[in-house]
Amino acid sequence: QSVLTQPPSVSAAPGQRVTISCFGSSSNIGNNYVSWYQQLPGTAPKLLIYENNKRPSGIPDRFSGSKSGTSATLGITGLQTGDEADYYCGTWDSNLSAGPLVFGGGTKLTVL
Amino acid sequence: EVQLVESGGGLIQPGGSLRLSCTASGFTFSSYAMHWVRQTPGKGLEWVSAISGSGFGTYYADSVKGRFTVSRDNSKNTLFLQMNSLRAEDTAVYYCVKNSSGYYIDYWGHGTLVTVSS
């Protein structure tokens, strides 16, 4: 059971827009930056969004992030088949029984 | 280009020990905290351990405390995870992960699979 809650799966057609939610609490998302990671099949996770809404160099502006209260959202526009992957949110948690770094359970994106 | 290359995974019997290594390149290794994060199909991503850039600060998840030891050799740009008293539930892909200069992790290794089974 992951500390952060994500929907197990989302799907949309090529060219469409999709959002992935991530729910937490005041001990994690509510008081810390959120990051998002993309894991393509058979590969390691890759940083997609950091500090809620910033993109590392090389990440296209089709990917965006936002945070409000104890939840965060990843948005992907102009969906491409190459976007099919698992997406994870992550943040820090002051509740140390959960470990300082916590993640969502992951959301599998299917581009129909 | 940042590269993190793990090694040392494999099949081990319950109660056994393994030592994972992670060789880093492309950044000033001693300047950054490093983490081990594991991934299983059932439990997703789970933070395991962290170590400060100097190596003086070490941190562990409750699930591995007392059994795992994280260390680093900054002269060799290498991170280690000594895993003792291994259990079936430790079976996972273990990733070496770099902390950024801020409050997020920015690079992941390719991972090494640890399978604990008799």
PDB file of C-alpha atoms in Angstrom:
ATOM      1  CA  GLN A   1       0.000   0.000   0.000  1.00  0.00           C
ATOM      2  CA  SER A   2       1.619   3.235  -1.165  1.00  0.00           C
ATOM      3  CA  VAL A   3       1.605   6.408   0.924  1.00  0.00           C
ATOM      4  CA  LEU A   4       0.461   8.507  -2.034  1.00  0.00           C
ATOM      5  CA  THR A   5      -2.668   7.500  -3.955  1.00  0.00           C
ATOM      6  CA  GLN A   6      -2.831   7.418  -7.740  1.00  0.00           C
ATOM      7  CA  PRO A   7      -5.396   5.879 -10.091  1.00  0.00           C
ATOM      8  CA  PRO A   8      -4.131   2.506 -11.342  1.00  0.00           C
ATOM      9  CA  SER A   9      -4.747   3.358 -14.965  1.00  0.00           C
ATOM     10  CA  VAL A  10      -5.843   6.071 -17.370  1.00  0.00           C
ATOM     11  CA  SER A  11      -6.323   6.006 -21.107  1.00  0.00           C
ATOM     12  CA  ALA A  12      -6.915   8.428 -23.945  1.00  0.00           C
ATOM     13  CA  ALA A  13      -6.601   8.651 -27.703  1.00  0.00           C
ATOM     14  CA  PRO A  14      -3.562  10.024 -29.544  1.00  0.00           C
ATOM     15  CA  GLY A  15      -3.592  13.801 -29.618  1.00  0.00           C
ATOM     16  CA  GLN A  16      -5.861  14.045 -26.592  1.00  0.00           C
ATOM     17  CA  ARG A  17      -5.101  15.355 -23.113  1.00  0.00           C
ATOM     18  CA  VAL A  18      -4.939  13.294 -19.947  1.00  0.00           C
ATOM     19  CA  THR A  19      -4.437  14.095 -16.294  1.00  0.00           C
ATOM     20  CA  ILE A  20      -3.096  11.866 -13.526  1.00  0.00           C
ATOM     21  CA  SER A  21      -3.874  12.691  -9.922  1.00  0.00           C
ATOM     22  CA  CYS A  22      -1.816  12.057  -6.813  1.00  0.00           C
ATOM     23  CA  PHE A  23      -3.356  12.366  -3.350  1.00  0.00           C
ATOM     24  CA  GLY A  24      -1.447  12.651  -0.112  1.00  0.00           C
ATOM     25  CA  SER A  25      -1.650  14.397   3.226  1.00  0.00           C
ATOM     26  CA  SER A  26      -0.318  17.363   5.155  1.00  0.00           C
ATOM     27  CA  SER A  27       2.779  15.397   6.179  1.00  0.00           C
ATOM     28  CA  ASN A  28       3.855  14.905   2.578  1.00  0.00           C
ATOM     29  CA  ILE A  29       2.309  16.720  -0.394  1.00  0.00           C
ATOM     30  CA  GLY A  30       0.766  19.407   1.777  1.00  0.00           C
ATOM     31  CA  ASN A  31       4.139  20.700   2.894  1.00  0.00           C
ATOM     32  CA  ASN A  32       6.617  19.534   0.255  1.00  0.00           C
ATOM     33  CA  TYR A  33       7.362  19.765  -3.438  1.00  0.00           C
ATOM     34  CA  VAL A  34       6.059  17.005  -5.694  1.00  0.00           C
ATOM     35  CA  SER A  35       7.984  15.251  -8.455  1.00  0.00           C
ATOM     36  CA  TRP A  36       6.731  13.058 -11.264  1.00  0.00           C
ATOM     37  CA  TYR A  37       8.556  10.175 -12.905  1.00  0.00           C
ATOM     38  CA  GLN A  38       7.946   8.353 -16.159  1.00  0.00           C
ATOM     39  CA  GLN A  39       8.827   4.681 -16.432  1.00  0.00           C
ATOM     40  CA  LEU A  40       8.759   3.319 -19.954  1.00  0.00           C
ATOM     41  CA  PRO A  41       8.397  -0.467 -20.251  1.00  0.00           C
ATOM     42  CA  GLY A  42      11.548  -2.253 -19.163  1.00  0.00           C
ATOM     43  CA  THR A  43      13.405   0.894 -18.144  1.00  0.00           C
ATOM     44  CA  ALA A  44      14.180   2.837 -14.986  1.00  0.00           C
ATOM     45  CA  PRO A  45      12.068   5.789 -13.877  1.00  0.00           C
ATOM     46  CA  LYS A  46      12.994   9.157 -15.349  1.00  0.00           C
ATOM     47  CA  LEU A  47      12.369  12.586 -13.847  1.00  0.00           C
ATOM     48  CA  LEU A  48       9.545  14.367 -15.655  1.00  0.00           C
ATOM     49  CA  ILE A  49       8.493  17.173 -13.302  1.00  0.00           C
ATOM     50  CA  TYR A  50      10.150  18.547 -10.178  1.00  0.00           C
ATOM     51  CA  GLU A  51       9.192  21.154  -7.580  1.00  0.00           C
ATOM     52  CA  ASN A  52       5.523  20.742  -8.524  1.00  0.00           C
ATOM     53  CA  ASN A  53       5.653  22.250 -11.992  1.00  0.00           C
ATOM     54  CA  LYS A  54       9.196  22.522 -13.344  1.00  0.00           C
ATOM     55  CA  ARG A  55      10.486  20.496 -16.275  1.00  0.00           C
ATOM     56  CA  PRO A  56      14.083  19.282 -16.562  1.00  0.00           C
ATOM     57  CA  SER A  57      15.811  20.182 -19.780  1.00  0.00           C
ATOM     58  CA  GLY A  58      14.743  17.912 -22.588  1.00  0.00           C
ATOM     59  CA  ILE A  59      11.227  17.292 -21.263  1.00  0.00           C
ATOM     60  CA  PRO A  60       8.688  18.722 -23.747  1.00  0.00           C
ATOM     61  CA  ASP A  61       6.143  21.290 -22.608  1.00  0.00           C
ATOM     62  CA  ARG A  62       3.384  18.770 -23.354  1.00  0.00           C
ATOM     63  CA  PHE A  63       4.064  17.631 -19.790  1.00  0.00           C
ATOM     64  CA  SER A  64       2.948  19.859 -16.928  1.00  0.00           C
ATOM     65  CA  GLY A  65       2.501  19.603 -13.186  1.00  0.00           C
ATOM     66  CA  SER A  66       0.461  21.378 -10.563  1.00  0.00           C
ATOM     67  CA  LYS A  67      -0.233  21.123  -6.859  1.00  0.00           C
ATOM     68  CA  SER A  68      -3.093  22.231  -4.681  1.00  0.00           C
ATOM     69  CA  GLY A  69      -3.271  21.504  -0.986  1.00  0.00           C
ATOM     70  CA  THR A  70      -2.565  17.808  -0.445  1.00  0.00           C
ATOM     71  CA  SER A  71      -2.935  16.713  -4.067  1.00  0.00           C
ATOM     72  CA  ALA A  72      -0.945  17.057  -7.256  1.00  0.00           C
ATOM     73  CA  THR A  73      -1.716  16.554 -10.910  1.00  0.00           C
ATOM     74  CA  LEU A  74       0.330  15.590 -13.933  1.00  0.00           C
ATOM     75  CA  GLY A  75      -1.027  16.743 -17.276  1.00  0.00           C
ATOM     76  CA  ILE A  76      -0.028  15.437 -20.687  1.00  0.00           C
ATOM     77  CA  THR A  77      -1.296  17.067 -23.865  1.00  0.00           C
ATOM     78  CA  GLY A  78      -0.975  15.943 -27.489  1.00  0.00           C
ATOM     79  CA  LEU A  79      -0.723  12.304 -26.431  1.00  0.00           C
ATOM     80  CA  GLN A  80       1.632  10.113 -28.428  1.00  0.00           C
ATOM     81  CA  THR A  81       1.967   6.329 -28.448  1.00  0.00           C
ATOM     82  CA  GLY A  82       5.461   6.821 -27.040  1.00  0.00           C
ATOM     83  CA  ASP A  83       3.892   8.272 -23.888  1.00  0.00           C
ATOM     84  CA  GLU A  84       2.586   4.830 -22.904  1.00  0.00           C
ATOM     85  CA  ALA A  85       4.297   4.229 -19.593  1.00  0.00           C
ATOM     86  CA  ASP A  86       3.829   4.062 -15.856  1.00  0.00           C
ATOM     87  CA  TYR A  87       3.813   7.424 -14.103  1.00  0.00           C
ATOM     88  CA  TYR A  88       4.720   7.902 -10.438  1.00  0.00           C
ATOM     89  CA  CYS A  89       4.427  10.860  -8.121  1.00  0.00           C
ATOM     90  CA  GLY A  90       6.900  11.313  -5.303  1.00  0.00           C
ATOM     91  CA  THR A  91       7.589  13.671  -2.456  1.00  0.00           C
ATOM     92  CA  TRP A  92       9.113  13.924   1.004  1.00  0.00           C
ATOM     93  CA  ASP A  93       7.258  12.961   4.142  1.00  0.00           C
ATOM     94  CA  SER A  94       7.791  14.308   7.655  1.00  0.00           C
ATOM     95  CA  ASN A  95       6.116  11.195   9.058  1.00  0.00           C
ATOM     96  CA  LEU A  96       9.321   9.200   9.277  1.00  0.00           C
ATOM     97  CA  SER A  97       7.569   5.871   9.838  1.00  0.00           C
ATOM     98  CA  ALA A  98       6.755   6.025   6.139  1.00  0.00           C
ATOM     99  CA  GLY A  99      10.328   6.890   5.238  1.00  0.00           C
ATOM    100  CA  PRO A 100      11.423  10.372   4.195  1.00  0.00           C
ATOM    101  CA  LEU A 101      10.789   9.720   0.523  1.00  0.00           C
ATOM    102  CA  VAL A 102       7.382   8.401  -0.520  1.00  0.00           C
ATOM    103  CA  PHE A 103       5.805   7.494  -3.817  1.00  0.00           C
ATOM    104  CA  GLY A 104       2.440   6.808  -5.363  1.00  0.00           C
ATOM    105  CA  GLY A 105       1.517   3.336  -6.553  1.00  0.00           C
ATOM    106  CA  GLY A 106       1.884   4.344 -10.168  1.00  0.00           C
ATOM    107  CA  THR A 107      -0.573   4.986 -12.995  1.00  0.00           C
ATOM    108  CA  LYS A 108      -0.413   3.065 -16.242  1.00  0.00           C
ATOM    109  CA  LEU A 109      -1.135   5.305 -19.206  1.00  0.00           C
ATOM    110  CA  THR A 110      -2.568   3.639 -22.282  1.00  0.00           C
ATOM    111  CA  VAL A 111      -2.749   5.592 -25.522  1.00  0.00           C
ATOM    112  CA  LEU A 112      -5.576   3.958 -27.408  1.00  0.00           C
TER     113      LEU A 112
ATOM    114  CA  GLU B   1      26.061  12.931 -18.606  1.00  0.00           C
ATOM    115  CA  VAL B   2      25.055  11.434 -15.272  1.00  0.00           C
ATOM    116  CA  GLN B   3      25.346   7.657 -15.165  1.00  0.00           C
ATOM    117  CA  LEU B   4      24.532   5.299 -12.312  1.00  0.00           C
ATOM    118  CA  VAL B   5      25.386   1.640 -12.839  1.00  0.00           C
ATOM    119  CA  GLU B   6      24.289  -0.931 -10.273  1.00  0.00           C
ATOM    120  CA  SER B   7      25.683  -4.415  -9.841  1.00  0.00           C
ATOM    121  CA  GLY B   8      25.640  -7.248  -7.343  1.00  0.00           C
ATOM    122  CA  GLY B   9      22.078  -8.482  -7.614  1.00  0.00           C
ATOM    123  CA  GLY B  10      21.157 -12.127  -8.009  1.00  0.00           C
ATOM    124  CA  LEU B  11      19.406 -15.123  -6.535  1.00  0.00           C
ATOM    125  CA  ILE B  12      20.002 -15.667  -2.848  1.00  0.00           C
ATOM    126  CA  GLN B  13      18.451 -17.963  -0.247  1.00  0.00           C
ATOM    127  CA  PRO B  14      16.475 -16.557   2.674  1.00  0.00           C
ATOM    128  CA  GLY B  15      18.820 -15.535   5.473  1.00  0.00           C
ATOM    129  CA  GLY B  16      21.649 -14.885   3.055  1.00  0.00           C
ATOM    130  CA  SER B  17      23.613 -11.722   2.275  1.00  0.00           C
ATOM    131  CA  LEU B  18      24.296  -9.643  -0.809  1.00  0.00           C
ATOM    132  CA  ARG B  19      26.247  -6.474  -1.432  1.00  0.00           C
ATOM    133  CA  LEU B  20      25.000  -4.102  -4.086  1.00  0.00           C
ATOM    134  CA  SER B  21      27.276  -1.548  -5.688  1.00  0.00           C
ATOM    135  CA  CYS B  22      26.535   1.549  -7.734  1.00  0.00           C
ATOM    136  CA  THR B  23      29.235   3.276  -9.734  1.00  0.00           C
ATOM    137  CA  ALA B  24      28.510   6.920 -10.488  1.00  0.00           C
ATOM    138  CA  SER B  25      29.886   9.241 -13.145  1.00  0.00           C
ATOM    139  CA  GLY B  26      29.117  12.574 -14.727  1.00  0.00           C
ATOM    140  CA  PHE B  27      28.809  14.592 -11.506  1.00  0.00           C
ATOM    141  CA  THR B  28      30.724  15.407  -8.330  1.00  0.00           C
ATOM    142  CA  PHE B  29      29.704  12.306  -6.406  1.00  0.00           C
ATOM    143  CA  SER B  30      30.708  13.521  -2.939  1.00  0.00           C
ATOM    144  CA  SER B  31      28.490  16.592  -3.225  1.00  0.00           C
ATOM    145  CA  TYR B  32      25.208  14.700  -3.352  1.00  0.00           C
ATOM    146  CA  ALA B  33      23.161  12.503  -1.087  1.00  0.00           C
ATOM    147  CA  MET B  34      22.297   9.155  -2.614  1.00  0.00           C
ATOM    148  CA  HIS B  35      19.419   6.744  -2.104  1.00  0.00           C
ATOM    149  CA  TRP B  36      18.474   3.156  -2.696  1.00  0.00           C
ATOM    150  CA  VAL B  37      14.892   2.678  -3.878  1.00  0.00           C
ATOM    151  CA  ARG B  38      13.375  -0.711  -4.663  1.00  0.00           C
ATOM    152  CA  GLN B  39      10.504  -1.700  -6.892  1.00  0.00           C
ATOM    153  CA  THR B  40       8.237  -4.725  -6.741  1.00  0.00           C
ATOM    154  CA  PRO B  41       5.164  -5.465  -8.833  1.00  0.00           C
ATOM    155  CA  GLY B  42       2.999  -5.624  -5.763  1.00  0.00           C
ATOM    156  CA  LYS B  43       4.304  -2.717  -3.673  1.00  0.00           C
ATOM    157  CA  GLY B  44       5.501  -0.290  -6.326  1.00  0.00           C
ATOM    158  CA  LEU B  45       8.365   2.037  -5.454  1.00  0.00           C
ATOM    159  CA  GLU B  46       9.705   1.872  -1.911  1.00  0.00           C
ATOM    160  CA  TRP B  47      12.461   4.023  -0.444  1.00  0.00           C
ATOM    161  CA  VAL B  48      15.043   1.803   1.260  1.00  0.00           C
ATOM    162  CA  SER B  49      17.972   3.876   2.445  1.00  0.00           C
ATOM    163  CA  ALA B  50      19.857   7.139   2.026  1.00  0.00           C
ATOM    164  CA  ILE B  51      23.316   8.475   2.763  1.00  0.00           C
ATOM    165  CA  SER B  52      24.606  12.028   2.903  1.00  0.00           C
ATOM    166  CA  GLY B  53      27.322  13.241   0.567  1.00  0.00           C
ATOM    167  CA  SER B  54      29.971  12.935   3.256  1.00  0.00           C
ATOM    168  CA  GLY B  55      28.734   9.506   4.281  1.00  0.00           C
ATOM    169  CA  PHE B  56      28.281  10.529   7.898  1.00  0.00           C
ATOM    170  CA  GLY B  57      24.489  10.562   7.750  1.00  0.00           C
ATOM    171  CA  THR B  58      22.677   7.305   7.014  1.00  0.00           C
ATOM    172  CA  TYR B  59      18.967   6.594   7.020  1.00  0.00           C
ATOM    173  CA  TYR B  60      16.867   3.448   6.670  1.00  0.00           C
ATOM    174  CA  ALA B  61      13.297   2.345   6.119  1.00  0.00           C
ATOM    175  CA  ASP B  62      11.848   0.508   9.116  1.00  0.00           C
ATOM    176  CA  SER B  63      11.512  -2.609   6.949  1.00  0.00           C
ATOM    177  CA  VAL B  64      15.298  -2.929   6.525  1.00  0.00           C
ATOM    178  CA  LYS B  65      16.672  -1.254   9.650  1.00  0.00           C
ATOM    179  CA  GLY B  66      19.179  -3.484  11.412  1.00  0.00           C
ATOM    180  CA  ARG B  67      19.619  -5.702   8.352  1.00  0.00           C
ATOM    181  CA  PHE B  68      20.846  -3.336   5.613  1.00  0.00           C
ATOM    182  CA  THR B  69      23.821  -0.982   5.733  1.00  0.00           C
ATOM    183  CA  VAL B  70      24.432   1.823   3.259  1.00  0.00           C
ATOM    184  CA  SER B  71      27.900   3.223   2.678  1.00  0.00           C
ATOM    185  CA  ARG B  72      29.892   5.068   0.055  1.00  0.00           C
ATOM    186  CA  ASP B  73      33.468   5.439  -1.139  1.00  0.00           C
ATOM    187  CA  ASN B  74      33.775   8.953  -2.497  1.00  0.00           C
ATOM    188  CA  SER B  75      37.299   8.270  -3.752  1.00  0.00           C
ATOM    189  CA  LYS B  76      35.848   5.627  -6.065  1.00  0.00           C
ATOM    190  CA  ASN B  77      32.490   7.298  -6.794  1.00  0.00           C
ATOM    191  CA  THR B  78      30.745   4.200  -5.532  1.00  0.00           C
ATOM    192  CA  LEU B  79      27.652   3.611  -3.406  1.00  0.00           C
ATOM    193  CA  PHE B  80      27.044   0.337  -1.581  1.00  0.00           C
ATOM    194  CA  LEU B  81      24.168  -1.479   0.056  1.00  0.00           C
ATOM    195  CA  GLN B  82      25.078  -4.405   2.285  1.00  0.00           C
ATOM    196  CA  MET B  83      21.981  -6.580   2.708  1.00  0.00           C
ATOM    197  CA  ASN B  84      21.980  -9.227   5.439  1.00  0.00           C
ATOM    198  CA  SER B  85      19.320 -11.604   6.765  1.00  0.00           C
ATOM    199  CA  LEU B  86      17.486 -11.366   3.480  1.00  0.00           C
ATOM    200  CA  ARG B  87      13.806 -12.266   3.353  1.00  0.00           C
ATOM    201  CA  ALA B  88      11.467 -13.189   0.528  1.00  0.00           C
ATOM    202  CA  GLU B  89       9.843  -9.769   0.818  1.00  0.00           C
ATOM    203  CA  ASP B  90      13.168  -8.126  -0.060  1.00  0.00           C
ATOM    204  CA  THR B  91      12.811  -9.477  -3.585  1.00  0.00           C
ATOM    205  CA  ALA B  92      12.787  -6.450  -5.877  1.00  0.00           C
ATOM    206  CA  VAL B  93      14.660  -4.413  -8.419  1.00  0.00           C
ATOM    207  CA  TYR B  94      17.002  -2.132  -6.493  1.00  0.00           C
ATOM    208  CA  TYR B  95      17.731   1.291  -7.944  1.00  0.00           C
ATOM    209  CA  CYS B  96      20.607   3.575  -7.081  1.00  0.00           C
ATOM    210  CA  VAL B  97      19.199   7.091  -7.106  1.00  0.00           C
ATOM    211  CA  LYS B  98      20.855  10.512  -6.999  1.00  0.00           C
ATOM    212  CA  ASN B  99      19.433  13.337  -4.914  1.00  0.00           C
ATOM    213  CA  SER B 100      19.394  16.715  -6.597  1.00  0.00           C
ATOM    214  CA  SER B 101      20.691  19.890  -5.010  1.00  0.00           C
ATOM    215  CA  GLY B 102      17.071  20.530  -4.097  1.00  0.00           C
ATOM    216  CA  TYR B 103      14.327  18.427  -2.573  1.00  0.00           C
ATOM    217  CA  TYR B 104      13.868  15.833  -5.271  1.00  0.00           C
ATOM    218  CA  ILE B 105      15.697  12.909  -6.829  1.00  0.00           C
ATOM    219  CA  ASP B 106      16.840  13.513 -10.365  1.00  0.00           C
ATOM    220  CA  TYR B 107      18.612  10.429 -11.719  1.00  0.00           C
ATOM    221  CA  TRP B 108      18.014   6.703 -11.453  1.00  0.00           C
ATOM    222  CA  GLY B 109      20.290   3.814 -12.302  1.00  0.00           C
ATOM    223  CA  HIS B 110      19.064   0.974 -14.480  1.00  0.00           C
ATOM    224  CA  GLY B 111      18.449  -1.231 -11.450  1.00  0.00           C
ATOM    225  CA  THR B 112      19.655  -4.637 -10.292  1.00  0.00           C
ATOM    226  CA  LEU B 113      17.326  -7.530  -9.514  1.00  0.00           C
ATOM    227  CA  VAL B 114      17.525  -9.236  -6.138  1.00  0.00           C
ATOM    228  CA  THR B 115      15.574 -12.469  -5.783  1.00  0.00           C
ATOM    229  CA  VAL B 116      15.332 -14.066  -2.355  1.00  0.00           C
ATOM    230  CA  SER B 117      14.108 -17.631  -2.705  1.00  0.00           C
ATOM    231  CA  SER B 118      14.990 -21.145  -1.680  1.00  0.00           C
TER     232      SER B 118
END
